[in-house]
């Protein structure tokens, strides 16, 4: 089960946000994380959800994502993220779905 950090972000201080991203990327990579995407365009569909920006970071496991987020180095860095932006975040554990294009034998 892979782990994902998913954040809805509204950047309030672009200079501080750039500083955060510059530090966060190698820290996340060292913990096995990789940026899956940072949104460039969002079209709200249902439920009145209108996030300004979304970002997703994938880790090899839910535990790895959990350990990274709660680590001392990231807790210190999260303070910079919180100064640079407002938002909400969640950790998600997800299994790979089967490939619908693979044919199975009866």
Tab-separated table of C-alpha atoms in Angstrom:
chain	number	residue	atom	x	y	z
A	1	UNK	CA	0.000	0.000	0.000
A	2	UNK	CA	1.554	3.264	-1.096
A	3	UNK	CA	1.212	6.431	0.938
A	4	UNK	CA	0.205	9.827	-0.358
A	5	UNK	CA	0.380	13.282	1.187
A	6	UNK	CA	-2.360	15.347	-0.434
A	7	UNK	CA	-2.541	19.061	0.218
A	8	UNK	CA	-4.958	21.767	-0.832
A	9	UNK	CA	-2.819	24.902	-0.822
A	10	UNK	CA	-3.415	28.627	-1.188
A	11	UNK	CA	-0.032	30.333	-1.498
A	12	UNK	CA	0.029	33.604	0.434
A	13	UNK	CA	3.772	34.367	0.287
A	14	UNK	CA	5.331	33.270	-3.044
A	15	UNK	CA	8.928	33.944	-1.943
A	16	UNK	CA	8.540	31.836	1.210
A	17	UNK	CA	6.764	29.145	-0.835
A	18	UNK	CA	9.705	28.953	-3.255
A	19	UNK	CA	12.045	28.596	-0.272
A	20	UNK	CA	9.858	25.815	1.152
A	21	UNK	CA	9.780	23.908	-2.158
A	22	UNK	CA	13.548	24.245	-2.588
A	23	UNK	CA	14.116	22.634	0.825
A	24	UNK	CA	11.176	20.197	0.803
A	25	UNK	CA	11.899	18.411	-2.488
A	26	UNK	CA	15.244	16.846	-1.484
A	27	UNK	CA	13.984	16.146	2.049
A	28	UNK	CA	10.973	14.275	0.651
A	29	UNK	CA	13.145	12.433	-1.894
A	30	UNK	CA	15.493	11.273	0.873
A	31	UNK	CA	12.439	9.760	2.616
A	32	UNK	CA	11.346	7.981	-0.574
A	33	UNK	CA	8.801	10.613	-1.611
A	34	UNK	CA	8.228	11.987	-5.074
A	35	UNK	CA	5.972	14.762	-6.282
A	36	UNK	CA	3.197	13.209	-8.373
A	37	UNK	CA	1.757	16.574	-9.328
A	38	UNK	CA	1.158	20.161	-8.378
A	39	UNK	CA	-1.967	21.444	-10.071
A	40	UNK	CA	-1.871	24.044	-12.787
A	41	UNK	CA	-5.594	24.098	-13.550
A	42	UNK	CA	-8.594	22.949	-11.508
A	43	UNK	CA	-12.201	22.653	-12.650
A	44	UNK	CA	-14.647	22.174	-9.757
A	45	UNK	CA	-17.184	19.442	-10.498
A	46	UNK	CA	-19.288	18.617	-7.444
A	47	UNK	CA	-19.850	19.441	-3.806
A	48	UNK	CA	-18.745	23.068	-3.851
A	49	UNK	CA	-15.056	22.133	-3.579
A	50	UNK	CA	-13.003	24.944	-5.121
A	51	UNK	CA	-9.356	24.483	-4.153
A	52	UNK	CA	-6.872	27.035	-5.442
A	53	UNK	CA	-4.095	24.459	-5.795
A	54	UNK	CA	-3.528	20.771	-5.062
A	55	UNK	CA	-0.297	18.848	-4.626
A	56	UNK	CA	0.310	15.140	-4.194
A	57	UNK	CA	3.470	13.444	-2.940
A	58	UNK	CA	3.770	9.645	-3.205
A	59	UNK	CA	5.747	7.510	-0.750
A	60	UNK	CA	6.541	3.790	-0.958
A	61	UNK	CA	4.119	3.074	1.911
A	62	UNK	CA	1.577	4.739	4.154
A	63	UNK	CA	3.996	4.284	7.048
A	64	UNK	CA	6.782	6.051	5.120
A	65	UNK	CA	4.470	9.001	4.414
A	66	UNK	CA	3.346	9.075	8.051
A	67	UNK	CA	6.909	8.884	9.364
A	68	UNK	CA	8.047	11.644	7.006
A	69	UNK	CA	5.228	14.039	7.923
A	70	UNK	CA	5.766	13.493	11.650
A	71	UNK	CA	9.572	13.616	11.467
A	72	UNK	CA	11.477	16.327	13.294
A	73	UNK	CA	13.051	17.750	10.083
A	74	UNK	CA	9.693	18.056	8.334
A	75	UNK	CA	7.912	19.454	11.383
A	76	UNK	CA	10.445	22.316	11.356
A	77	UNK	CA	9.962	22.789	7.602
A	78	UNK	CA	6.168	22.638	7.893
A	79	UNK	CA	6.318	25.893	9.846
A	80	UNK	CA	7.735	27.570	6.724
A	81	UNK	CA	4.982	26.000	4.586
A	82	UNK	CA	2.373	27.313	7.008
A	83	UNK	CA	3.850	30.819	6.850
A	84	UNK	CA	3.898	30.658	3.045
A	85	UNK	CA	0.399	29.275	2.572
A	86	UNK	CA	-2.907	28.246	4.037
A	87	UNK	CA	-4.447	24.899	3.339
A	88	UNK	CA	-5.485	21.451	4.379
A	89	UNK	CA	-3.697	18.137	4.133
A	90	UNK	CA	-4.365	14.432	4.489
A	91	UNK	CA	-2.378	11.195	4.391
A	92	UNK	CA	-3.882	8.443	2.235
A	93	UNK	CA	-2.934	4.790	1.943
A	94	UNK	CA	-3.817	3.296	-1.424
A	95	UNK	CA	-3.317	-0.021	-3.159
A	96	UNK	CA	-2.576	-0.274	-6.860
A	97	UNK	CA	-5.652	-1.095	-8.893
A	98	UNK	CA	-5.540	-3.996	-11.328
A	99	UNK	CA	-4.841	-3.038	-14.931
A	100	UNK	CA	-8.215	-3.288	-16.759
A	101	UNK	CA	-6.324	-3.942	-20.019
A	102	UNK	CA	-4.846	-7.219	-18.749
A	103	UNK	CA	-6.835	-10.245	-19.750
A	104	UNK	CA	-7.275	-12.891	-17.112
A	105	UNK	CA	-7.641	-16.555	-17.881
A	106	UNK	CA	-10.809	-18.300	-16.714
